[in-house]
Structure formats: C-alpha cells, structure tokens
Coordinates of C-alpha atoms in Angstrom, one line a residue:
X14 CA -12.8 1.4 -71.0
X15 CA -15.2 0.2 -68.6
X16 CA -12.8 -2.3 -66.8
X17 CA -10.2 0.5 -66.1
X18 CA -13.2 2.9 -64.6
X19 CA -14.2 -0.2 -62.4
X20 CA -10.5 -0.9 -60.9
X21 CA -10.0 2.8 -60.9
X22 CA -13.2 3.1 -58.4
X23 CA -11.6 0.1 -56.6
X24 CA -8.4 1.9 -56.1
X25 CA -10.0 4.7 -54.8
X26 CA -12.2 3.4 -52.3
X27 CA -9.1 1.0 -51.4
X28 CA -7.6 4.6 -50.7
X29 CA -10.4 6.1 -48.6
X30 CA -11.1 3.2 -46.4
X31 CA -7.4 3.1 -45.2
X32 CA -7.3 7.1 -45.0
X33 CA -10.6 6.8 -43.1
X34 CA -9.1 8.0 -40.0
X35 CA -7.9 11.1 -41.1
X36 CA -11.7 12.0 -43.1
X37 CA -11.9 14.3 -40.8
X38 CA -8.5 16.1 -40.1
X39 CA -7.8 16.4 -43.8
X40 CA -7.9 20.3 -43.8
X41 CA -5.8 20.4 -40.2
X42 CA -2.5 21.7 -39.6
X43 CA 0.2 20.3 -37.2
X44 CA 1.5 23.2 -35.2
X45 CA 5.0 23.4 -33.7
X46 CA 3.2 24.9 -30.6
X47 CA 0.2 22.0 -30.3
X48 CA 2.6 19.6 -29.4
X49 CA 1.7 16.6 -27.3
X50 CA 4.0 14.8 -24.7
X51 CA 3.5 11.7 -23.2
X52 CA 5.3 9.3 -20.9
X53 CA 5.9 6.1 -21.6
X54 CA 6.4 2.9 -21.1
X55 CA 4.1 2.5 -17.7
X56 CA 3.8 -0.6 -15.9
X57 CA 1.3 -1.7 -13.4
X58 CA 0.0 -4.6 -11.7
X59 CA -3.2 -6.4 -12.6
X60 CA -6.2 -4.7 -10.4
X61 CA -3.9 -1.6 -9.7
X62 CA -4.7 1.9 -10.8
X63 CA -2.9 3.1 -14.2
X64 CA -2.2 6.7 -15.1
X65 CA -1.2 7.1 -18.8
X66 CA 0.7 10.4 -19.1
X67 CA -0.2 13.0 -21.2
X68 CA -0.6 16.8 -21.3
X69 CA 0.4 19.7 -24.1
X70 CA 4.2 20.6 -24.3
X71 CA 2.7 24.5 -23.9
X72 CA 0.4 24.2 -21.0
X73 CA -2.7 25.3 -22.2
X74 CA -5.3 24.6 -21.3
X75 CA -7.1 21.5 -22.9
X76 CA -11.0 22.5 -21.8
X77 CA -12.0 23.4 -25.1
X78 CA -10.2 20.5 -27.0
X79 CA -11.4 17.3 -28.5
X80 CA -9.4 14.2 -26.4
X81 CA -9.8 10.6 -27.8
X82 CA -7.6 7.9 -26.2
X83 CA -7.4 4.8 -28.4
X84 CA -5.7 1.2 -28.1
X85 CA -4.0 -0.2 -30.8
X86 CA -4.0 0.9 -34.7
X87 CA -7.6 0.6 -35.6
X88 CA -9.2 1.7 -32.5
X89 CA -10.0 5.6 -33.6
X90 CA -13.9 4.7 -34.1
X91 CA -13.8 2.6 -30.8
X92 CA -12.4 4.8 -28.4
X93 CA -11.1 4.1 -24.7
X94 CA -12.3 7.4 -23.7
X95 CA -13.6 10.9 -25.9
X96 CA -14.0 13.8 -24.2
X97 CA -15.6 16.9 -26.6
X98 CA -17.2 19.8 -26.7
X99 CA -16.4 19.9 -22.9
X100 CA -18.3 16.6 -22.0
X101 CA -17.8 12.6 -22.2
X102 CA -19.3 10.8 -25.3
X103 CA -19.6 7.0 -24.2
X104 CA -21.6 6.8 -27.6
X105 CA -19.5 4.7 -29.5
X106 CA -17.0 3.5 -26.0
X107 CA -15.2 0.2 -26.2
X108 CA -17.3 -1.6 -24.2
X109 CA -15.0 -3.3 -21.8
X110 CA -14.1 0.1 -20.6
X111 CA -16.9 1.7 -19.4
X112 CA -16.9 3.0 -15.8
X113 CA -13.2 2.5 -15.8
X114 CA -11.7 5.8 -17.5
X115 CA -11.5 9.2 -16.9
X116 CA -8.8 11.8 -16.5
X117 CA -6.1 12.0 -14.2
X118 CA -3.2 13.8 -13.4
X119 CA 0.6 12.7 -14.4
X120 CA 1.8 14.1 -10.9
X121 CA 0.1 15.4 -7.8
X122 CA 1.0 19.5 -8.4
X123 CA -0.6 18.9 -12.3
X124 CA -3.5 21.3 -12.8
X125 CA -5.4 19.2 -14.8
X126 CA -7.2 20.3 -17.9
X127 CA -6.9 23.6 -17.5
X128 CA -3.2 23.3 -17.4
X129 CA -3.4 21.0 -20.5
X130 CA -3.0 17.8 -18.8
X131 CA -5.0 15.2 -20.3
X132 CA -3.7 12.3 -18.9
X133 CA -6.1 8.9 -18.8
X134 CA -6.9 7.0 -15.8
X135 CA -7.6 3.3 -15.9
X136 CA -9.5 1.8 -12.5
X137 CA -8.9 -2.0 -12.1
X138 CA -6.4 -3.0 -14.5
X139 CA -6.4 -6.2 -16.6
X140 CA -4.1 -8.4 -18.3
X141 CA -5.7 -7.7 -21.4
X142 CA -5.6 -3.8 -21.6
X143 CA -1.9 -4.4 -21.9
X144 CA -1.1 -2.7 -25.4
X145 CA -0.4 0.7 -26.8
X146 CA -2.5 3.8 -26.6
X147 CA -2.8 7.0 -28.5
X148 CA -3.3 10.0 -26.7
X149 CA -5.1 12.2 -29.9
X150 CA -6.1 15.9 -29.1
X151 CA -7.6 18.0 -31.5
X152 CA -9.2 21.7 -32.1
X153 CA -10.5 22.8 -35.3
X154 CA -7.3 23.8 -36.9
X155 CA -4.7 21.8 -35.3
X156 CA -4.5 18.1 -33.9
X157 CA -1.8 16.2 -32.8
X158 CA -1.0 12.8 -31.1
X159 CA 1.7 10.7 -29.4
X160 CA 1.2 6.5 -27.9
X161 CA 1.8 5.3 -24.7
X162 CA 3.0 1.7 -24.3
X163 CA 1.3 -0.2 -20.8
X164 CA 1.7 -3.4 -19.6
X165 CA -0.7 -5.0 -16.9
X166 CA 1.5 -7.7 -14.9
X167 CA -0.6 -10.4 -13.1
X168 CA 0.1 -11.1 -9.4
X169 CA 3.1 -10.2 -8.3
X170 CA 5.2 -12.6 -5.8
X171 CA 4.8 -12.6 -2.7
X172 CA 6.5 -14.5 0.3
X173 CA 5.5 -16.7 2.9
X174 CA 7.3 -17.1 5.8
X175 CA 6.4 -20.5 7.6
X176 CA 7.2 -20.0 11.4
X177 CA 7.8 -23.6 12.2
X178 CA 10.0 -24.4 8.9
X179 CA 11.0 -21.0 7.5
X180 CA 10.3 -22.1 4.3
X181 CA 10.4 -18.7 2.3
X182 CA 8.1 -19.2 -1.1
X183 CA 8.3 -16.7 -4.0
X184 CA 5.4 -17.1 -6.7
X185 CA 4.3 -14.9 -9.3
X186 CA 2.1 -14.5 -12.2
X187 CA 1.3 -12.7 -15.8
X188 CA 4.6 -12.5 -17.1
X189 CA 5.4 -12.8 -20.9
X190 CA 8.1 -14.2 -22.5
X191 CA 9.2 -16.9 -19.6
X192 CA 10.4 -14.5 -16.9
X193 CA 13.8 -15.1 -14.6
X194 CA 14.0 -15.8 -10.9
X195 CA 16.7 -14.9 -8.5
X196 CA 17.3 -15.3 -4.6
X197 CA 19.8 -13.6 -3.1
X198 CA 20.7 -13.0 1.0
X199 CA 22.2 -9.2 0.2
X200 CA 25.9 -10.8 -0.1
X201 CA 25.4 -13.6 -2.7
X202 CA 22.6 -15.7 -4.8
X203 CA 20.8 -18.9 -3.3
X204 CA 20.2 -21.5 -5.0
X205 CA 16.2 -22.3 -4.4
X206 CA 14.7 -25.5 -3.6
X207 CA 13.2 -25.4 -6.8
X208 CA 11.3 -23.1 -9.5
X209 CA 8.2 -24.4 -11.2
X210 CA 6.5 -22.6 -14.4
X211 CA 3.3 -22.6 -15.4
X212 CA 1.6 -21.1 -18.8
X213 CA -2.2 -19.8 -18.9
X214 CA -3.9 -20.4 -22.3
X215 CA -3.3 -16.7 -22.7
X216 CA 0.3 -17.7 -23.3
X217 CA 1.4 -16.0 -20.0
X218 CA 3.9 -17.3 -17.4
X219 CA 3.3 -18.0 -13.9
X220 CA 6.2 -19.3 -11.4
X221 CA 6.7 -20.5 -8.1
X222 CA 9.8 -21.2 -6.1
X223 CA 10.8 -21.9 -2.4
X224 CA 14.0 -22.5 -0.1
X225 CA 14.6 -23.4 3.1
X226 CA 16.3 -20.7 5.8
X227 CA 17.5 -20.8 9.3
X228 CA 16.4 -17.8 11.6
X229 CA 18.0 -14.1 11.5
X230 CA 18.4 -14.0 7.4
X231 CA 17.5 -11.5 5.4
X232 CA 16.2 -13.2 1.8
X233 CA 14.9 -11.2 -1.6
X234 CA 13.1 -12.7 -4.3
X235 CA 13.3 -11.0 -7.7
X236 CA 11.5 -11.9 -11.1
X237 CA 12.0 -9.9 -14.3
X238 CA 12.4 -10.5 -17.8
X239 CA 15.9 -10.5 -19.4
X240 CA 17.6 -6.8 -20.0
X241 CA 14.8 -5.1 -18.0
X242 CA 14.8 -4.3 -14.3
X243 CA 13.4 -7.0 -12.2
X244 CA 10.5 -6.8 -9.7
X245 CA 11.7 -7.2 -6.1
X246 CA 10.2 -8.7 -2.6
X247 CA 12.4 -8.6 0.7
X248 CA 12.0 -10.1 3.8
X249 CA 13.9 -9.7 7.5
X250 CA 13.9 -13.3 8.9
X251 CA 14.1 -12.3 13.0
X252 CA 13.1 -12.8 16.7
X253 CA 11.3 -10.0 18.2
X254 CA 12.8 -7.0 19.4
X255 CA 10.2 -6.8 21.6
X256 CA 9.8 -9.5 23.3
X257 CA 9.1 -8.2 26.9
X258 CA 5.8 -7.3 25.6
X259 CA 4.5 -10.7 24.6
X260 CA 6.0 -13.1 27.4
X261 CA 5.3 -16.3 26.8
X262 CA 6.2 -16.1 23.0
X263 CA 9.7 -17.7 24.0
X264 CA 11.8 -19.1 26.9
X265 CA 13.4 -15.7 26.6
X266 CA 9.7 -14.0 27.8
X267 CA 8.7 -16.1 30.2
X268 CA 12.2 -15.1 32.1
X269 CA 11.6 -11.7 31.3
X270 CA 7.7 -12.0 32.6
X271 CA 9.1 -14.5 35.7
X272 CA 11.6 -11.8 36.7
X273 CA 9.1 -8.5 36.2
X274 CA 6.7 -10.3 38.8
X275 CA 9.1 -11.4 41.0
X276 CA 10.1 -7.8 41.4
X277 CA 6.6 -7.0 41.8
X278 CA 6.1 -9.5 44.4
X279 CA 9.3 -8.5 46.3
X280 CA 8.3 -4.7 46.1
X281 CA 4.9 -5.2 47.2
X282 CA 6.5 -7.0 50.3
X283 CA 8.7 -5.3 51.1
X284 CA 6.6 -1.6 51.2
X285 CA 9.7 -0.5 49.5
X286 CA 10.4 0.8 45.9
X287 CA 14.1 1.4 44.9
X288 CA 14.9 1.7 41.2
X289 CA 17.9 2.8 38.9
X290 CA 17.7 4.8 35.9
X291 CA 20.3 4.1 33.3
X292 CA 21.1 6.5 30.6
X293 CA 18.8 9.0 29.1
X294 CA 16.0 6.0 28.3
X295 CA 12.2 7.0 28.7
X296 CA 8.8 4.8 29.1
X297 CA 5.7 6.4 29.1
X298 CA 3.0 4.6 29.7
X299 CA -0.9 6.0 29.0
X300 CA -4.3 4.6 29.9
X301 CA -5.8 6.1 27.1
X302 CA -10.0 7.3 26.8
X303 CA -11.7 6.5 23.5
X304 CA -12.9 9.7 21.9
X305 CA -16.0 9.3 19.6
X306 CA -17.0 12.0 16.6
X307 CA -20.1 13.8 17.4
X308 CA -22.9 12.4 15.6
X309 CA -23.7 13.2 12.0
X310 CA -25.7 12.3 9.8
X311 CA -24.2 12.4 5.9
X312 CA -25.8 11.3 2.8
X313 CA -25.1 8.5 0.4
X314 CA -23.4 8.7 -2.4
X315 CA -22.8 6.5 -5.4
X316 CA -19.4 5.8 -4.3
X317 CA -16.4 6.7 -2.1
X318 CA -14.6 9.1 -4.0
X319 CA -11.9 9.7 -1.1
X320 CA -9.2 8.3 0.3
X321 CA -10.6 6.8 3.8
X322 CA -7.2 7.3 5.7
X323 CA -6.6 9.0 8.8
X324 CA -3.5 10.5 9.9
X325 CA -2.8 10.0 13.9
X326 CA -0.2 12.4 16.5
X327 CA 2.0 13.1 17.6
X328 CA 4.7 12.6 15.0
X329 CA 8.2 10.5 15.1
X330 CA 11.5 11.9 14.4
X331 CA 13.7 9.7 16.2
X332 CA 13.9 6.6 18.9
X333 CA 11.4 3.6 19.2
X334 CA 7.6 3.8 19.4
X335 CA 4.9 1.3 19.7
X336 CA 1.4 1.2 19.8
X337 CA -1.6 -1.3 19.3
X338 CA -4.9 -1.3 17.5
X339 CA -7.8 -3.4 17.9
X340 CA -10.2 -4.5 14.9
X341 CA -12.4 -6.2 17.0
X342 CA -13.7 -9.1 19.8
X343 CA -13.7 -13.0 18.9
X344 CA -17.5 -12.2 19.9
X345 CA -17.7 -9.8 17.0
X346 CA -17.4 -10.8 13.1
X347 CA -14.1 -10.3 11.3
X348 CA -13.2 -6.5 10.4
X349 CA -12.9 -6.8 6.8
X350 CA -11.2 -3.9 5.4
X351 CA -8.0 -2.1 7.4
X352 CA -4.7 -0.5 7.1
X353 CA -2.2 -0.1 10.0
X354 CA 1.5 1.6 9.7
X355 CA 3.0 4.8 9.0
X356 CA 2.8 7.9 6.5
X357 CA 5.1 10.9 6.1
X358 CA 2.8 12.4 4.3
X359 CA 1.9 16.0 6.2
X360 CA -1.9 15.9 4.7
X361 CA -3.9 12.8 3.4
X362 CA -4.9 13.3 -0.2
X363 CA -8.6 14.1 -0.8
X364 CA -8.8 12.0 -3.7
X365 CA -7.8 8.3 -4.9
X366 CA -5.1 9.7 -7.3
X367 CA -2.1 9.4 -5.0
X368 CA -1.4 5.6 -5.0
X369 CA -0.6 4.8 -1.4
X370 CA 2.8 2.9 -2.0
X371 CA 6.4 2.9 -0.5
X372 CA 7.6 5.4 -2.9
X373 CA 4.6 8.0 -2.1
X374 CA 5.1 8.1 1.7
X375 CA 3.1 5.2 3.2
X376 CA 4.0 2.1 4.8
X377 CA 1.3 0.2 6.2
X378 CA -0.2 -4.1 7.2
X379 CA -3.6 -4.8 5.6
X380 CA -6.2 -6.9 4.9
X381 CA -6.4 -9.0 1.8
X382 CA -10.2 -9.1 0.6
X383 CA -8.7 -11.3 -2.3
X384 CA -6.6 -14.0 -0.2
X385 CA -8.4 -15.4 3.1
X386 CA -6.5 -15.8 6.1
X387 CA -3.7 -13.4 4.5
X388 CA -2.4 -9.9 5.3
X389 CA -0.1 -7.8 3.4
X390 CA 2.1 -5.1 2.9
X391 CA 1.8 -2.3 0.4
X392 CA 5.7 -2.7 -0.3
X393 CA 6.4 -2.9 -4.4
X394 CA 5.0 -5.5 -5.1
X395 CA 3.4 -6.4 -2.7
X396 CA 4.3 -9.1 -0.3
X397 CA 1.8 -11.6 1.6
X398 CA 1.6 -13.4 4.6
X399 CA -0.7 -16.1 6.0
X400 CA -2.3 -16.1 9.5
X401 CA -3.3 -18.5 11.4
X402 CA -6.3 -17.1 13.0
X403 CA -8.1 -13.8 12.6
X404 CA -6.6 -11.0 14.1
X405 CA -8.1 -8.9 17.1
X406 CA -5.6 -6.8 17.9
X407 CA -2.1 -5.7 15.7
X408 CA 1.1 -4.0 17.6
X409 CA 2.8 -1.5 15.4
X410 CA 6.4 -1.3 16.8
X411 CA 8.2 1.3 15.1
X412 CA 12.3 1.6 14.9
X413 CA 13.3 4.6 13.5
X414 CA 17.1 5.3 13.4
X415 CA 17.6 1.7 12.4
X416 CA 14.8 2.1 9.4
X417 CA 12.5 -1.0 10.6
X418 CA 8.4 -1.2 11.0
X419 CA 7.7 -4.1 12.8
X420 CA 4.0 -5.6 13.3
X421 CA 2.4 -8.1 16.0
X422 CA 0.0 -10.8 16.4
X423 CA -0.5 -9.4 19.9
X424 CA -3.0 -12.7 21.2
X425 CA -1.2 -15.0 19.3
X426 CA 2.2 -13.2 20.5
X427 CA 3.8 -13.4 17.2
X428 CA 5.8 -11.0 14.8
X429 CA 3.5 -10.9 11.4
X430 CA 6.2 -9.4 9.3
X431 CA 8.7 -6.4 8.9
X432 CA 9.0 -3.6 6.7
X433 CA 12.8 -2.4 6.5
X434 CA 13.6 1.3 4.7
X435 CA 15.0 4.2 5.6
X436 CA 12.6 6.9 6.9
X437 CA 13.4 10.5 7.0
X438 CA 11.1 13.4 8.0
X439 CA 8.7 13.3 10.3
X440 CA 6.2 9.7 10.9
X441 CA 3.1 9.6 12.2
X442 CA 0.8 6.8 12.8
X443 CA -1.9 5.6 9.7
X444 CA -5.0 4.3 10.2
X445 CA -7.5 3.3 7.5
X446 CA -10.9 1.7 8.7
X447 CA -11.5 0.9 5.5
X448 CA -14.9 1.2 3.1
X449 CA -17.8 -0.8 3.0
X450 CA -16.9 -2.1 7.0
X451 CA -18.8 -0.9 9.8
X452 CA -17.1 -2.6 12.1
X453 CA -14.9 -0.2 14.8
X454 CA -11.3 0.6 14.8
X455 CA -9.7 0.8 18.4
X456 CA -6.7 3.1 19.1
X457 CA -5.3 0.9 22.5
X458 CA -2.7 2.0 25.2
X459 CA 0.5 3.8 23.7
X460 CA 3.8 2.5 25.2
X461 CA 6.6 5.2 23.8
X462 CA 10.2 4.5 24.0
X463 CA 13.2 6.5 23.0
X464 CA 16.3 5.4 23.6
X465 CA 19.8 6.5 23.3
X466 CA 21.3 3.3 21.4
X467 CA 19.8 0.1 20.7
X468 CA 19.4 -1.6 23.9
X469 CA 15.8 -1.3 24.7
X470 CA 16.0 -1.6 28.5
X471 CA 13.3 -1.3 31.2
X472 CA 14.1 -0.1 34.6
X473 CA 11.5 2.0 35.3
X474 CA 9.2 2.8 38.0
X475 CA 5.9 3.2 36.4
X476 CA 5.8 -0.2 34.4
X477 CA 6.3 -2.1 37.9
X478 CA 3.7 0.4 39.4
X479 CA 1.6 0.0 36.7
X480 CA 2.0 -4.2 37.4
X481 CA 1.4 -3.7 40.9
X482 CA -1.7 -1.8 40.4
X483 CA -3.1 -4.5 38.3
X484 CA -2.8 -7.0 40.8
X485 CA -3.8 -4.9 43.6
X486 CA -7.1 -3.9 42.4
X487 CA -7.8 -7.0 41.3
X488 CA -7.4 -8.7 45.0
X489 CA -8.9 -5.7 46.8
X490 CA -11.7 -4.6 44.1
X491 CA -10.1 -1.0 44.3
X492 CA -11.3 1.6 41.8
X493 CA -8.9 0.8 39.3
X494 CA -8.6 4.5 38.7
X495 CA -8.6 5.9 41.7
X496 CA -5.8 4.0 42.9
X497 CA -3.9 4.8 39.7
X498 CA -4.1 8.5 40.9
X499 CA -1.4 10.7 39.3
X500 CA 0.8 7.8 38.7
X501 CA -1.1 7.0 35.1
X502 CA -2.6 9.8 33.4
X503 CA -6.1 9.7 31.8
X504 CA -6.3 11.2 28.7
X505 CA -7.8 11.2 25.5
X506 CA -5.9 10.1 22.4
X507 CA -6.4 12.3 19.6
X508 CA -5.9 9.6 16.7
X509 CA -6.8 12.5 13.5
X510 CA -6.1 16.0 12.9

C-alpha cells in the first residue's frame, strides 16, 4: 500500500511540473474574441532591426493586458520581454536580452498598444536569437497566444568591383543548411570563377565566389537556400555618364576639358561670344552660400532616439540632376558617420522604427563603421565597395526617367557605384550627418540638368562664362564676385525643411 501511494505522488508531481506553465491560467477561458494574430516567418540580417508582428485580431486596446514574449518551449519563466500591470518587469529577463526589446509597431499607421498592437522589437540582431517566439497576452479571464518563427542571417554578400580587373566578388555568410549561389547577366547564368564554402563551429555556412567581366555588364549575385526565395545583389558595370565633370578621368575628358578651354581661350580673344542652343536643354549653374542654424544649446540625453536624416529641396520629378557634398578637408580627420542619396519620403520619420531601405523610400552611399576603407549602399542586402582613399567630397548624379543614382569620387574622379530602380513620385535630396560625429557636412555648388532625351549636351553660355571668370579673376585678382555680377546668382541653399 505504501509503494502505490509513493509512485502515485510521483505521478502527480511528474504531472504538475510539466503543467507548470499553465499553474496560473488554469481557471482562464479562451475567447473567440481575444484572439491573437501574428506574422510570421520574418527574416533579418545579423545587426539589423527585427520587428516580430503581433497585435489582437479585435483591436483593443492591449494597455491593461499582461504581454510575455518567449523563445522556444521552455522559456515562459525566462522571458524575452513581460510587460504588466502597465510597466516592464526585467525581474526574471533572459539575460542576453536586456536593453534590446521593447515594443514596436507591425506597420508605420499601427497605433500601438492602445490599438492592441503588441508587436516586439529586437535592436541588434544575432545569429543566435534565431528561433521561434511566442507572443502570450493575457487578462484575468482570458489569455491567448500564437509563435513567430525568425531567422537572423549573418552578412549578406556583397560585391566588389575592382576598377583595374573588374573582378566582381560575391561572399556571404550565416546560412544554414549549405546555401546555393547563382550569377546571372539579366539574359542567362555565368558560370563563376569559382565558389568556396566555409562552416563556423556554429555549423553555419559562409561562401565566397568571383568572376571576371569586361566593362558595360550588368552582373547579379544571388544566394538562397533550396525552394526559398534567394537573397539578391546587382551591380551596373559602366563608364560615367558624366564625364565632362571630371576631365582627366579618361582620354574622353581630357578632349572634352582640351576643347571647353580652347573655346574659352578663343572667346576671351576674340571679345566675342556666339553660342547655339539646341533643343529644350537647361544648365543652371549656382554659387551657392552656406547657411548655419542659429545657435542652440540642447541637452544630453541617454541616447539618440531619432532618426538623424535631413530631407533637402527642391524636389525631382523628371530629367537629370547632380549635386556634390563635402565631408571634409585632407587637413581634417575622416567624417565617420554619413548618408548621401535620395528619399521619396514626403516627411522623415521621428523615430527609428521605419527601416531606411529600398522598399521604404530611401536610396542612399554610406559609410561602413564595420569595414574600413568601404562604403555601401542600403540596397537589400546590402552591397559594399572598397575605396581607395578617404573620401572628401561625393557627387550624387541623379537620372531619373532612366531609373539610375549614380555616385562620385569627385578628387579621385571616379564612379563609386550605381543604384538602378525605378523611381516614381517626387525625389529629393537625403542627407544624414550621422551620430556620434561632429565633424561638418557641406552642401557644394548644384549643377541641374533636364534634358529632353538622353544626350546630355552642353552648349551653354554660362558654363563658358562661368570658365572665363575663373581664369580672369585669377590673372587680374578681381573680386571674384563682383565680376560674376548677375551672371551667377548668390544664394543660399536651403538643404532642410
């Protein structure tokens, strides 16, 4: 009698340790209107911003609810994130997560808690919070739960163009089972120099490929695991469009430059301008005034809580535009932390919970804290590229009606890289002087262009003038602007509204 009370006590703490979760929901219901939704799976990439989807099917406000977000099937009692009796508990946190949660919002219109949204945010992204999540909300008569499935890739490719070679290389990392690789030129596949894999002790793939390509290509890389949809890079292998502002980058610009000063020379001579106007094209040309904020003195807080982007004007609907920035002397340490491109975004968001990606309105060159002597683009995924020396001043030239952001090395006189998409809506210039760096960011002289086709053509008065001028005053010491006069207007450019 004894031994079948003692295996009968067994049995039933066997029973109540694996019902331990559900100690305290015993006496709950599960309403048809307390539903939870969720969206799932979500992928991001390792150092990247996650938002796990989740809000009540009825839109009801969540303030007053308990939230517990959980990873795997025994992490109730550890919890990602709890959020009750309208506060965080970090009491009983997995540790690994602290500082690195809190809610966020499944799209940009989402009201939040009020309007039941409960979704979690995860700041910097690691391989190893890849796993499944349970969103678990519950009030004192109803709970209810659904899971969430993420996956943290590591580094996505990225290629390198090699001016001298143009050998294009495609590497990337954090991938698990072994991943696939495919080039491709938009018409057919390439067959790569090679493809090398490589496996951490975390039993994750990394790869690395290359091929060899003349000029004027266009070459993707894709990776991706079988019967999913593979991550894709792109790149525009191309001379300039724009070479007449860099002579010197090719025979083709020293021609150009050698037939621009010839003309000046012959004008200046001659006391004699005579110029022809083709089509319906238009150069204007400002000598622009830098414009400085009033000083004001705000305090510190624990951290930047915004996003630091600017939005410039006028806005592009059509035609070719270009523009330069400066981030700095040689006599003056490297700016750090920059973006430079385009948004058609009407407002900058206040807050860091719009990712700034293709898909969401921004195209834009960077720095690369993580990767010296890099820049990169904020395409999906993101795609490097290695300079040579650090850069002092970048030339956005933007194409419009043929879809293309192009950006210079304008002291080296080189093309960094290309963006190619089709824009629609209304552009306007991005700046982003980035946190943590004091160092200035320079809006330089605008050159505008619109054009009727895609010849860009220059036979117009006030570039030669402009020439002249710079010559002129340089022989005679004349007051550079005085002897502008109305020829180049001085004016101030209004970079934010």
């Amino acid at each position: 009698m004894q031994n079948n009370t003692f295996h009968s006590f067994i049995i039933i703490l066997v029973i109540a340790k694996s019902l331990k979760i559900f100690n305290n929901f015993s006496h709950f219901l599960v309403s048809q209107t307390f539903m939870v939704s969720v969206r799932s799976p979500i992928s991001v990439q390792q150092g990247q911003t996650a938002i796990l989807p989740c809000w009540r099917s009825s839109s009801q406000s969540a303030e007053d609810l308990e939230v517990r977000w959980y990873l795997g099937s025994d992490g109730f009692d550890t919890p990602v994130m709890l959020y009750k009796g309208k506060a965080f508990d970090h009491t009983s946190q997995k540790a690994s997560y602290a500082g690195r949660v809190s809610f966020g919002l499944k799209e940009g219109t989402s009201g939040g808690l009020k309007s039941g949204d409960v979704s979690l945010k995860l700041e910097n992204t690691m391989i190893e919070d890849t796993g499944t999540y349970t969103c678990f909300l519950s009030s004192s008569e109803e709970y209810d739960s659904a899971a969430v499935s993420l996956t943290v890739t590591g580094e996505n490719k990225y290629l390198i163009k090699d001016d001298k070679n143009v050998n294009i290389s495609c590497e990337s990392e954090g991938w698990y089972p072994k991943p696939e690789l495919h080039w491709s030129d938009g018409k057919e596949a390439l067959t790569p120099g090679d493809v090398l894999f490589d496996k951490t002790s975390a039993g994750l793939y990394s790869l690395h490929s290359w091929l060899l390509l003349p000029s004027m290509s266009e070459v993707s890389c894709s990776v991706g695991l079988p019967n999913e949809m593979p991550k894709e890079a792109r790149m525009h292998i191309k001379h300039s469009p724009y070479m007449f502002a860099f002579p010197g980058s090719s025979p083709a610009g020293w021609v150009a430059f050698g037939i621009l000063l010839a003309a000046v020379l012959a004008l200046a001579a001659g006391g004699a301008l005579y110029f022809t106007k083709k089509g319906k094209y238009l150069i204007k040309l400002r000598y622009g005034s830098l414009l400085r904020d009033n000083q004001v003195e705000f305090p510190d807080g624990d951290r930047v809580t915004c996003l630091t982007a600017v939005r410039g004007s006028p806005g592009f609907s059509s035609g070719r535009h270009y523009w330069e920035i400066s981030l700095g002397r040689t006599w003056m340490s490297p700016k750090r932390s920059w973006w430079i491109g385009v948004t058609d975004r009407q407002e900058i968001p206040k807050d860091q919970s719009l990712c700034p990606t293709a898909t969401n309105g921004f195209w834009f060159l960077s720095s690369c804290p993580d990767k010296e002597n890099s820049v990169q683009f904020n395409s999906e995924p993101q795609i490097y590229f290695p300079v040579q020396s650090r850069l002092e001043t970048v030339g956005v030239y933007l194409d419009y009606d043929n879809g293309e952001l192009f950006f210079y090395n304008v002291e080296e006189k080189s093309l960094i890289g290309t963006l190619a998409t089709k824009f629609s809506g209304e552009l306007f210039p991005l700046f982003n002087p980035g946190k943590g760096d004091k160092l200035p960011m320079t809006s330089l002289w605008k050159l505008i262009s619109n054009t009727k086709d895609h010849s860009l053509e220059i036979y117009y008065v006030d570039l030669l003038l402009f020439t002249l001028f710079v010559i002129f005053s340089s022989i005679t010491n004349i007051n550079f602007n005085q002897f502008l006069g109305h020829y180049v207007t001085d004016e101030h450019v209004v970079l934010c509204n």
